[in-house]
Amino acid sequence: METIAERLKSVQASIKQSTLDAHRPLNSVRLLAVSKTKPVSDIVQAYEAGQRLFGENYVQEGVEKIQALEKLADIEWHFIGPLQSNKTRLVADNFDWVHTIDRLKIAQRLNDQRSIYRPLNVCIQVNIDGDENKSGVTSNELPELAKAIEQMPNLVLRGLMTIPRAHQLKSEQKLSFNKMADLYNQLKNLYPSVNTLSMGMSGDMQTAILCESTMVRVGTGIFGSRI
Ligand SMILES: *Cc1c(COP(=O)(O)O)cnc(C)c1O
């Protein structure tokens, strides 16, 4: 069986290859290691192999890990799960990033509750396939939410995030990802703080990188399957 360090290396190599294939600059894609359901010891292994960005989906689990690993001060913690308004304070107090802003109320609460002196980095989640089982704004709702967040002093609008339908065909994946790239480029033209397009997971990160993703969120590819 491969170790976490070995799997991390091959994910990094694959990102590098896709970046070259897309004729994009090296280091233009950041790797977020999604450690949900995995023990703190797995995060430490990835950390020791050089990984610094970690993503968690569940508030309580994430906060416990952040507190357990407090001494690894250069870890950047990303919240990537659905966020209910009664959990915003814990997120505002503990995380560096939130990828899943999908309504004004959540953004407002995070802004009001952020007590750490650094602003919270946020991405707006877009439901790019109009999937009724997924959260996220439509492309029509996006401009108003972005404008509101831009005016919040304790939040920094960093970009967009999406979880597309589990398309089987690469051509279908590309269609969704390219729509996201268009929205991302429009947003970037309006707001100079925007530099992040969070899309692509273990199964579709190569295609996402071809379509301008700047941050891939990889769980299984690094930590193995979650049962
Ligand atoms: C679990 C999860 C991932 C990672 O998925 P893998 O297929 O294990 O790479 C990425 N993004 C989000 C939002 C997730 O919930």
PDB file of N, CA and C in Angstrom, residues 72-167:
ATOM      1  N   LEU A  72       1.024  23.566  14.657  1.00  0.00           N
ATOM      2  CA  LEU A  72       1.452  23.630  13.248  1.00  0.00           C
ATOM      3  C   LEU A  72       0.857  24.916  12.654  1.00  0.00           C
ATOM      4  N   ALA A  73       1.465  26.029  13.036  1.00  0.00           N
ATOM      5  CA  ALA A  73       0.824  27.335  12.828  1.00  0.00           C
ATOM      6  C   ALA A  73       0.750  27.758  11.369  1.00  0.00           C
ATOM      7  N   ASP A  74       1.535  27.122  10.496  1.00  0.00           N
ATOM      8  CA  ASP A  74       1.485  27.553   9.095  1.00  0.00           C
ATOM      9  C   ASP A  74       0.499  26.740   8.256  1.00  0.00           C
ATOM     10  N   ILE A  75      -0.333  25.920   8.888  1.00  0.00           N
ATOM     11  CA  ILE A  75      -1.417  25.269   8.136  1.00  0.00           C
ATOM     12  C   ILE A  75      -2.484  26.320   7.813  1.00  0.00           C
ATOM     13  N   GLU A  76      -2.987  26.257   6.594  1.00  0.00           N
ATOM     14  CA  GLU A  76      -4.107  27.118   6.181  1.00  0.00           C
ATOM     15  C   GLU A  76      -5.347  26.232   6.142  1.00  0.00           C
ATOM     16  N   TRP A  77      -6.343  26.562   6.963  1.00  0.00           N
ATOM     17  CA  TRP A  77      -7.541  25.718   7.100  1.00  0.00           C
ATOM     18  C   TRP A  77      -8.692  26.258   6.269  1.00  0.00           C
ATOM     19  N   HIS A  78      -9.232  25.393   5.422  1.00  0.00           N
ATOM     20  CA  HIS A  78     -10.327  25.780   4.521  1.00  0.00           C
ATOM     21  C   HIS A  78     -11.596  25.029   4.903  1.00  0.00           C
ATOM     22  N   PHE A  79     -12.694  25.762   5.089  1.00  0.00           N
ATOM     23  CA  PHE A  79     -13.975  25.102   5.323  1.00  0.00           C
ATOM     24  C   PHE A  79     -14.675  24.929   3.983  1.00  0.00           C
ATOM     25  N   ILE A  80     -15.023  23.662   3.630  1.00  0.00           N
ATOM     26  CA  ILE A  80     -15.572  23.406   2.298  1.00  0.00           C
ATOM     27  C   ILE A  80     -16.914  22.676   2.335  1.00  0.00           C
ATOM     28  N   GLY A  81     -17.516  22.597   3.536  1.00  0.00           N
ATOM     29  CA  GLY A  81     -18.791  21.882   3.642  1.00  0.00           C
ATOM     30  C   GLY A  81     -19.973  22.827   3.675  1.00  0.00           C
ATOM     31  N   PRO A  82     -21.179  22.275   3.670  1.00  0.00           N
ATOM     32  CA  PRO A  82     -22.373  23.118   3.802  1.00  0.00           C
ATOM     33  C   PRO A  82     -22.350  23.812   5.168  1.00  0.00           C
ATOM     34  N   LEU A  83     -22.754  25.075   5.197  1.00  0.00           N
ATOM     35  CA  LEU A  83     -22.657  25.850   6.440  1.00  0.00           C
ATOM     36  C   LEU A  83     -24.032  26.364   6.866  1.00  0.00           C
ATOM     37  N   GLN A  84     -24.482  25.910   8.031  1.00  0.00           N
ATOM     38  CA  GLN A  84     -25.747  26.378   8.612  1.00  0.00           C
ATOM     39  C   GLN A  84     -25.464  27.629   9.437  1.00  0.00           C
ATOM     40  N   SER A  85     -26.475  28.492   9.584  1.00  0.00           N
ATOM     41  CA  SER A  85     -26.186  29.760  10.255  1.00  0.00           C
ATOM     42  C   SER A  85     -25.857  29.577  11.743  1.00  0.00           C
ATOM     43  N   ASN A  86     -26.346  28.511  12.379  1.00  0.00           N
ATOM     44  CA  ASN A  86     -25.998  28.334  13.802  1.00  0.00           C
ATOM     45  C   ASN A  86     -24.559  27.853  14.011  1.00  0.00           C
ATOM     46  N   LYS A  87     -23.835  27.580  12.914  1.00  0.00           N
ATOM     47  CA  LYS A  87     -22.437  27.125  13.051  1.00  0.00           C
ATOM     48  C   LYS A  87     -21.429  28.172  12.561  1.00  0.00           C
ATOM     49  N   THR A  88     -21.914  29.332  12.149  1.00  0.00           N
ATOM     50  CA  THR A  88     -20.987  30.300  11.549  1.00  0.00           C
ATOM     51  C   THR A  88     -19.934  30.804  12.529  1.00  0.00           C
ATOM     52  N   ARG A  89     -20.312  30.941  13.810  1.00  0.00           N
ATOM     53  CA  ARG A  89     -19.349  31.512  14.759  1.00  0.00           C
ATOM     54  C   ARG A  89     -18.102  30.634  14.894  1.00  0.00           C
ATOM     55  N   LEU A  90     -18.324  29.330  14.990  1.00  0.00           N
ATOM     56  CA  LEU A  90     -17.178  28.414  15.103  1.00  0.00           C
ATOM     57  C   LEU A  90     -16.275  28.519  13.876  1.00  0.00           C
ATOM     58  N   VAL A  91     -16.884  28.684  12.723  1.00  0.00           N
ATOM     59  CA  VAL A  91     -16.098  28.798  11.489  1.00  0.00           C
ATOM     60  C   VAL A  91     -15.349  30.131  11.474  1.00  0.00           C
ATOM     61  N   ALA A  92     -16.051  31.205  11.839  1.00  0.00           N
ATOM     62  CA  ALA A  92     -15.426  32.535  11.852  1.00  0.00           C
ATOM     63  C   ALA A  92     -14.261  32.594  12.840  1.00  0.00           C
ATOM     64  N   ASP A  93     -14.349  31.823  13.915  1.00  0.00           N
ATOM     65  CA  ASP A  93     -13.324  31.852  14.954  1.00  0.00           C
ATOM     66  C   ASP A  93     -12.120  30.967  14.633  1.00  0.00           C
ATOM     67  N   ASN A  94     -12.279  30.037  13.710  1.00  0.00           N
ATOM     68  CA  ASN A  94     -11.234  29.012  13.565  1.00  0.00           C
ATOM     69  C   ASN A  94     -10.615  28.861  12.181  1.00  0.00           C
ATOM     70  N   PHE A  95     -11.378  29.118  11.133  1.00  0.00           N
ATOM     71  CA  PHE A  95     -10.875  28.816   9.787  1.00  0.00           C
ATOM     72  C   PHE A  95     -10.231  30.043   9.123  1.00  0.00           C
ATOM     73  N   ASP A  96      -9.430  29.787   8.087  1.00  0.00           N
ATOM     74  CA  ASP A  96      -8.809  30.858   7.294  1.00  0.00           C
ATOM     75  C   ASP A  96      -9.613  31.161   6.035  1.00  0.00           C
ATOM     76  N   TRP A  97     -10.286  30.138   5.533  1.00  0.00           N
ATOM     77  CA  TRP A  97     -11.062  30.270   4.303  1.00  0.00           C
ATOM     78  C   TRP A  97     -12.421  29.583   4.451  1.00  0.00           C
ATOM     79  N   VAL A  98     -13.425  30.083   3.709  1.00  0.00           N
ATOM     80  CA  VAL A  98     -14.698  29.373   3.535  1.00  0.00           C
ATOM     81  C   VAL A  98     -15.006  29.352   2.037  1.00  0.00           C
ATOM     82  N   HIS A  99     -15.241  28.151   1.486  1.00  0.00           N
ATOM     83  CA  HIS A  99     -15.495  28.029   0.043  1.00  0.00           C
ATOM     84  C   HIS A  99     -16.976  28.003  -0.310  1.00  0.00           C
ATOM     85  N   THR A 100     -17.842  27.930   0.708  1.00  0.00           N
ATOM     86  CA  THR A 100     -19.229  27.542   0.435  1.00  0.00           C
ATOM     87  C   THR A 100     -20.258  28.616   0.777  1.00  0.00           C
ATOM     88  N   ILE A 101     -19.903  29.867   0.555  1.00  0.00           N
ATOM     89  CA  ILE A 101     -20.872  30.943   0.791  1.00  0.00           C
ATOM     90  C   ILE A 101     -21.938  30.867  -0.309  1.00  0.00           C
ATOM     91  N   ASP A 102     -23.194  30.707   0.102  1.00  0.00           N
ATOM     92  CA  ASP A 102     -24.256  30.590  -0.904  1.00  0.00           C
ATOM     93  C   ASP A 102     -25.425  31.510  -0.630  1.00  0.00           C
ATOM     94  N   ARG A 103     -25.322  32.323   0.422  1.00  0.00           N
ATOM     95  CA  ARG A 103     -26.371  33.314   0.660  1.00  0.00           C
ATOM     96  C   ARG A 103     -25.863  34.446   1.537  1.00  0.00           C
ATOM     97  N   LEU A 104     -26.550  35.570   1.434  1.00  0.00           N
ATOM     98  CA  LEU A 104     -26.133  36.789   2.123  1.00  0.00           C
ATOM     99  C   LEU A 104     -26.068  36.601   3.634  1.00  0.00           C
ATOM    100  N   LYS A 105     -27.064  35.918   4.171  1.00  0.00           N
ATOM    101  CA  LYS A 105     -27.144  35.775   5.631  1.00  0.00           C
ATOM    102  C   LYS A 105     -25.881  35.125   6.208  1.00  0.00           C
ATOM    103  N   ILE A 106     -25.380  34.114   5.529  1.00  0.00           N
ATOM    104  CA  ILE A 106     -24.179  33.418   6.004  1.00  0.00           C
ATOM    105  C   ILE A 106     -22.968  34.350   5.928  1.00  0.00           C
ATOM    106  N   ALA A 107     -22.838  35.083   4.840  1.00  0.00           N
ATOM    107  CA  ALA A 107     -21.722  36.019   4.689  1.00  0.00           C
ATOM    108  C   ALA A 107     -21.781  37.089   5.780  1.00  0.00           C
ATOM    109  N   GLN A 108     -22.973  37.616   6.006  1.00  0.00           N
ATOM    110  CA  GLN A 108     -23.160  38.671   7.006  1.00  0.00           C
ATOM    111  C   GLN A 108     -22.770  38.180   8.400  1.00  0.00           C
ATOM    112  N   ARG A 109     -23.209  36.989   8.737  1.00  0.00           N
ATOM    113  CA  ARG A 109     -22.887  36.437  10.063  1.00  0.00           C
ATOM    114  C   ARG A 109     -21.387  36.202  10.211  1.00  0.00           C
ATOM    115  N   LEU A 110     -20.750  35.659   9.179  1.00  0.00           N
ATOM    116  CA  LEU A 110     -19.301  35.424   9.249  1.00  0.00           C
ATOM    117  C   LEU A 110     -18.570  36.752   9.415  1.00  0.00           C
ATOM    118  N   ASN A 111     -19.021  37.755   8.699  1.00  0.00           N
ATOM    119  CA  ASN A 111     -18.396  39.082   8.807  1.00  0.00           C
ATOM    120  C   ASN A 111     -18.560  39.645  10.226  1.00  0.00           C
ATOM    121  N   ASP A 112     -19.769  39.533  10.773  1.00  0.00           N
ATOM    122  CA  ASP A 112     -20.042  40.094  12.105  1.00  0.00           C
ATOM    123  C   ASP A 112     -19.304  39.328  13.193  1.00  0.00           C
ATOM    124  N   GLN A 113     -19.097  38.016  12.973  1.00  0.00           N
ATOM    125  CA  GLN A 113     -18.550  37.183  14.041  1.00  0.00           C
ATOM    126  C   GLN A 113     -17.037  37.011  13.952  1.00  0.00           C
ATOM    127  N   ARG A 114     -16.439  37.431  12.856  1.00  0.00           N
ATOM    128  CA  ARG A 114     -14.980  37.271  12.718  1.00  0.00           C
ATOM    129  C   ARG A 114     -14.286  38.124  13.756  1.00  0.00           C
ATOM    130  N   SER A 115     -13.537  37.474  14.677  1.00  0.00           N
ATOM    131  CA  SER A 115     -12.874  38.249  15.727  1.00  0.00           C
ATOM    132  C   SER A 115     -11.366  38.244  15.532  1.00  0.00           C
ATOM    133  N   ILE A 116     -10.870  37.274  14.762  1.00  0.00           N
ATOM    134  CA  ILE A 116      -9.436  37.217  14.486  1.00  0.00           C
ATOM    135  C   ILE A 116      -9.074  38.465  13.661  1.00  0.00           C
ATOM    136  N   TYR A 117      -7.877  39.015  13.881  1.00  0.00           N
ATOM    137  CA  TYR A 117      -7.559  40.276  13.212  1.00  0.00           C
ATOM    138  C   TYR A 117      -7.457  40.149  11.693  1.00  0.00           C
ATOM    139  N   ARG A 118      -7.130  38.937  11.195  1.00  0.00           N
ATOM    140  CA  ARG A 118      -7.070  38.762   9.736  1.00  0.00           C
ATOM    141  C   ARG A 118      -8.464  38.586   9.177  1.00  0.00           C
ATOM    142  N   PRO A 119      -8.752  39.179   8.017  1.00  0.00           N
ATOM    143  CA  PRO A 119     -10.054  38.904   7.420  1.00  0.00           C
ATOM    144  C   PRO A 119     -10.169  37.440   6.983  1.00  0.00           C
ATOM    145  N   LEU A 120     -11.412  36.993   6.855  1.00  0.00           N
ATOM    146  CA  LEU A 120     -11.691  35.621   6.414  1.00  0.00           C
ATOM    147  C   LEU A 120     -11.771  35.612   4.888  1.00  0.00           C
ATOM    148  N   ASN A 121     -11.041  34.701   4.261  1.00  0.00           N
ATOM    149  CA  ASN A 121     -11.072  34.574   2.795  1.00  0.00           C
ATOM    150  C   ASN A 121     -12.297  33.760   2.394  1.00  0.00           C
ATOM    151  N   VAL A 122     -13.073  34.272   1.452  1.00  0.00           N
ATOM    152  CA  VAL A 122     -14.273  33.514   1.083  1.00  0.00           C
ATOM    153  C   VAL A 122     -14.415  33.348  -0.427  1.00  0.00           C
ATOM    154  N   CYS A 123     -15.009  32.200  -0.795  1.00  0.00           N
ATOM    155  CA  CYS A 123     -15.424  31.949  -2.168  1.00  0.00           C
ATOM    156  C   CYS A 123     -16.935  31.755  -2.177  1.00  0.00           C
ATOM    157  N   ILE A 124     -17.558  32.193  -3.231  1.00  0.00           N
ATOM    158  CA  ILE A 124     -18.993  31.966  -3.413  1.00  0.00           C
ATOM    159  C   ILE A 124     -19.162  30.640  -4.148  1.00  0.00           C
ATOM    160  N   GLN A 125     -20.048  29.808  -3.605  1.00  0.00           N
ATOM    161  CA  GLN A 125     -20.317  28.514  -4.268  1.00  0.00           C
ATOM    162  C   GLN A 125     -21.378  28.709  -5.349  1.00  0.00           C
ATOM    163  N   VAL A 126     -21.087  28.210  -6.540  1.00  0.00           N
ATOM    164  CA  VAL A 126     -22.013  28.322  -7.673  1.00  0.00           C
ATOM    165  C   VAL A 126     -22.545  26.926  -8.015  1.00  0.00           C
ATOM    166  N   ASN A 127     -23.849  26.842  -8.131  1.00  0.00           N
ATOM    167  CA  ASN A 127     -24.497  25.584  -8.539  1.00  0.00           C
ATOM    168  C   ASN A 127     -24.567  25.580 -10.063  1.00  0.00           C
ATOM    169  N   ILE A 128     -23.457  25.203 -10.667  1.00  0.00           N
ATOM    170  CA  ILE A 128     -23.271  25.462 -12.099  1.00  0.00           C
ATOM    171  C   ILE A 128     -24.170  24.597 -12.991  1.00  0.00           C
ATOM    172  N   ASP A 129     -24.565  23.431 -12.499  1.00  0.00           N
ATOM    173  CA  ASP A 129     -25.438  22.573 -13.305  1.00  0.00           C
ATOM    174  C   ASP A 129     -26.914  22.694 -12.921  1.00  0.00           C
ATOM    175  N   GLY A 130     -27.223  23.677 -12.047  1.00  0.00           N
ATOM    176  CA  GLY A 130     -28.607  23.818 -11.613  1.00  0.00           C
ATOM    177  C   GLY A 130     -29.150  22.541 -10.988  1.00  0.00           C
ATOM    178  N   ASP A 131     -28.280  21.866 -10.252  1.00  0.00           N
ATOM    179  CA  ASP A 131     -28.612  20.573  -9.660  1.00  0.00           C
ATOM    180  C   ASP A 131     -29.414  20.804  -8.377  1.00  0.00           C
ATOM    181  N   GLU A 132     -30.603  20.251  -8.286  1.00  0.00           N
ATOM    182  CA  GLU A 132     -31.435  20.555  -7.112  1.00  0.00           C
ATOM    183  C   GLU A 132     -30.888  19.938  -5.822  1.00  0.00           C
ATOM    184  N   ASN A 133     -29.993  18.973  -5.932  1.00  0.00           N
ATOM    185  CA  ASN A 133     -29.387  18.380  -4.728  1.00  0.00           C
ATOM    186  C   ASN A 133     -28.143  19.130  -4.254  1.00  0.00           C
ATOM    187  N   LYS A 134     -27.770  20.169  -4.973  1.00  0.00           N
ATOM    188  CA  LYS A 134     -26.530  20.862  -4.597  1.00  0.00           C
ATOM    189  C   LYS A 134     -26.841  22.284  -4.157  1.00  0.00           C
ATOM    190  N   SER A 135     -26.018  22.798  -3.221  1.00  0.00           N
ATOM    191  CA  SER A 135     -26.196  24.199  -2.859  1.00  0.00           C
ATOM    192  C   SER A 135     -25.364  25.069  -3.792  1.00  0.00           C
ATOM    193  N   GLY A 136     -25.510  26.378  -3.610  1.00  0.00           N
ATOM    194  CA  GLY A 136     -24.790  27.302  -4.475  1.00  0.00           C
ATOM    195  C   GLY A 136     -25.755  28.252  -5.159  1.00  0.00           C
ATOM    196  N   VAL A 137     -25.230  29.419  -5.535  1.00  0.00           N
ATOM    197  CA  VAL A 137     -26.062  30.412  -6.218  1.00  0.00           C
ATOM    198  C   VAL A 137     -26.126  30.096  -7.712  1.00  0.00           C
ATOM    199  N   THR A 138     -27.108  30.683  -8.384  1.00  0.00           N
ATOM    200  CA  THR A 138     -27.140  30.625  -9.844  1.00  0.00           C
ATOM    201  C   THR A 138     -26.258  31.755 -10.373  1.00  0.00           C
ATOM    202  N   SER A 139     -25.956  31.704 -11.662  1.00  0.00           N
ATOM    203  CA  SER A 139     -25.116  32.771 -12.218  1.00  0.00           C
ATOM    204  C   SER A 139     -25.847  34.120 -12.143  1.00  0.00           C
ATOM    205  N   ASN A 140     -27.180  34.121 -12.119  1.00  0.00           N
ATOM    206  CA  ASN A 140     -27.930  35.379 -11.991  1.00  0.00           C
ATOM    207  C   ASN A 140     -27.833  35.983 -10.593  1.00  0.00           C
ATOM    208  N   GLU A 141     -27.743  35.106  -9.601  1.00  0.00           N
ATOM    209  CA  GLU A 141     -27.688  35.599  -8.215  1.00  0.00           C
ATOM    210  C   GLU A 141     -26.286  36.053  -7.819  1.00  0.00           C
ATOM    211  N   LEU A 142     -25.299  35.628  -8.588  1.00  0.00           N
ATOM    212  CA  LEU A 142     -23.905  35.853  -8.215  1.00  0.00           C
ATOM    213  C   LEU A 142     -23.499  37.339  -8.075  1.00  0.00           C
ATOM    214  N   PRO A 143     -23.822  38.223  -9.038  1.00  0.00           N
ATOM    215  CA  PRO A 143     -23.317  39.598  -8.939  1.00  0.00           C
ATOM    216  C   PRO A 143     -23.736  40.322  -7.660  1.00  0.00           C
ATOM    217  N   GLU A 144     -24.991  40.126  -7.242  1.00  0.00           N
ATOM    218  CA  GLU A 144     -25.478  40.839  -6.061  1.00  0.00           C
ATOM    219  C   GLU A 144     -24.773  40.350  -4.789  1.00  0.00           C
ATOM    220  N   LEU A 145     -24.604  39.042  -4.678  1.00  0.00           N
ATOM    221  CA  LEU A 145     -23.931  38.493  -3.493  1.00  0.00           C
ATOM    222  C   LEU A 145     -22.461  38.929  -3.459  1.00  0.00           C
ATOM    223  N   ALA A 146     -21.814  38.909  -4.625  1.00  0.00           N
ATOM    224  CA  ALA A 146     -20.402  39.325  -4.689  1.00  0.00           C
ATOM    225  C   ALA A 146     -20.255  40.781  -4.247  1.00  0.00           C
ATOM    226  N   LYS A 147     -21.157  41.618  -4.710  1.00  0.00           N
ATOM    227  CA  LYS A 147     -21.091  43.042  -4.378  1.00  0.00           C
ATOM    228  C   LYS A 147     -21.272  43.266  -2.882  1.00  0.00           C
ATOM    229  N   ALA A 148     -22.191  42.523  -2.280  1.00  0.00           N
ATOM    230  CA  ALA A 148     -22.428  42.657  -0.835  1.00  0.00           C
ATOM    231  C   ALA A 148     -21.197  42.213  -0.050  1.00  0.00           C
ATOM    232  N   ILE A 149     -20.607  41.100  -0.444  1.00  0.00           N
ATOM    233  CA  ILE A 149     -19.433  40.581   0.278  1.00  0.00           C
ATOM    234  C   ILE A 149     -18.266  41.552   0.149  1.00  0.00           C
ATOM    235  N   GLU A 150     -18.090  42.118  -1.034  1.00  0.00           N
ATOM    236  CA  GLU A 150     -17.011  43.070  -1.285  1.00  0.00           C
ATOM    237  C   GLU A 150     -17.037  44.227  -0.273  1.00  0.00           C
ATOM    238  N   GLN A 151     -18.230  44.555   0.208  1.00  0.00           N
ATOM    239  CA  GLN A 151     -18.351  45.682   1.144  1.00  0.00           C
ATOM    240  C   GLN A 151     -18.195  45.279   2.609  1.00  0.00           C
ATOM    241  N   MET A 152     -17.963  44.024   2.863  1.00  0.00           N
ATOM    242  CA  MET A 152     -17.845  43.568   4.261  1.00  0.00           C
ATOM    243  C   MET A 152     -16.386  43.623   4.705  1.00  0.00           C
ATOM    244  N   PRO A 153     -16.085  44.388   5.756  1.00  0.00           N
ATOM    245  CA  PRO A 153     -14.689  44.627   6.125  1.00  0.00           C
ATOM    246  C   PRO A 153     -13.934  43.396   6.620  1.00  0.00           C
ATOM    247  N   ASN A 154     -14.641  42.430   7.171  1.00  0.00           N
ATOM    248  CA  ASN A 154     -13.940  41.270   7.729  1.00  0.00           C
ATOM    249  C   ASN A 154     -13.904  40.059   6.796  1.00  0.00           C
ATOM    250  N   LEU A 155     -14.399  40.251   5.573  1.00  0.00           N
ATOM    251  CA  LEU A 155     -14.315  39.186   4.575  1.00  0.00           C
ATOM    252  C   LEU A 155     -13.525  39.695   3.377  1.00  0.00           C
ATOM    253  N   VAL A 156     -12.771  38.789   2.740  1.00  0.00           N
ATOM    254  CA  VAL A 156     -12.128  39.117   1.466  1.00  0.00           C
ATOM    255  C   VAL A 156     -12.682  38.170   0.413  1.00  0.00           C
ATOM    256  N   LEU A 157     -13.252  38.734  -0.630  1.00  0.00           N
ATOM    257  CA  LEU A 157     -13.790  37.905  -1.708  1.00  0.00           C
ATOM    258  C   LEU A 157     -12.633  37.380  -2.547  1.00  0.00           C
ATOM    259  N   ARG A 158     -12.396  36.050  -2.492  1.00  0.00           N
ATOM    260  CA  ARG A 158     -11.272  35.464  -3.217  1.00  0.00           C
ATOM    261  C   ARG A 158     -11.675  34.801  -4.518  1.00  0.00           C
ATOM    262  N   GLY A 159     -12.957  34.396  -4.634  1.00  0.00           N
ATOM    263  CA  GLY A 159     -13.334  33.786  -5.900  1.00  0.00           C
ATOM    264  C   GLY A 159     -14.563  32.916  -5.826  1.00  0.00           C
ATOM    265  N   LEU A 160     -14.535  31.864  -6.636  1.00  0.00           N
ATOM    266  CA  LEU A 160     -15.702  30.989  -6.807  1.00  0.00           C
ATOM    267  C   LEU A 160     -15.312  29.536  -6.558  1.00  0.00           C
ATOM    268  N   MET A 161     -16.326  28.775  -6.153  1.00  0.00           N
ATOM    269  CA  MET A 161     -16.147  27.339  -5.935  1.00  0.00           C
ATOM    270  C   MET A 161     -17.327  26.623  -6.560  1.00  0.00           C
ATOM    271  N   THR A 162     -17.086  25.408  -7.053  1.00  0.00           N
ATOM    272  CA  THR A 162     -18.208  24.612  -7.547  1.00  0.00           C
ATOM    273  C   THR A 162     -17.971  23.123  -7.327  1.00  0.00           C
ATOM    274  N   ILE A 163     -19.093  22.415  -7.201  1.00  0.00           N
ATOM    275  CA  ILE A 163     -19.081  20.945  -7.219  1.00  0.00           C
ATOM    276  C   ILE A 163     -20.030  20.546  -8.348  1.00  0.00           C
ATOM    277  N   PRO A 164     -19.507  20.269  -9.541  1.00  0.00           N
ATOM    278  CA  PRO A 164     -20.414  19.939 -10.636  1.00  0.00           C
ATOM    279  C   PRO A 164     -21.052  18.564 -10.445  1.00  0.00           C
ATOM    280  N   ARG A 165     -22.054  18.285 -11.246  1.00  0.00           N
ATOM    281  CA  ARG A 165     -22.605  16.930 -11.290  1.00  0.00           C
ATOM    282  C   ARG A 165     -21.492  15.938 -11.587  1.00  0.00           C
ATOM    283  N   ALA A 166     -21.649  14.704 -11.123  1.00  0.00           N
ATOM    284  CA  ALA A 166     -20.642  13.677 -11.413  1.00  0.00           C
ATOM    285  C   ALA A 166     -20.780  13.238 -12.872  1.00  0.00           C
ATOM    286  N   HIS A 167     -20.335  14.106 -13.782  1.00  0.00           N
ATOM    287  CA  HIS A 167     -20.423  13.793 -15.211  1.00  0.00           C
ATOM    288  C   HIS A 167     -19.515  12.620 -15.555  1.00  0.00           C
TER     289      HIS A 167
END
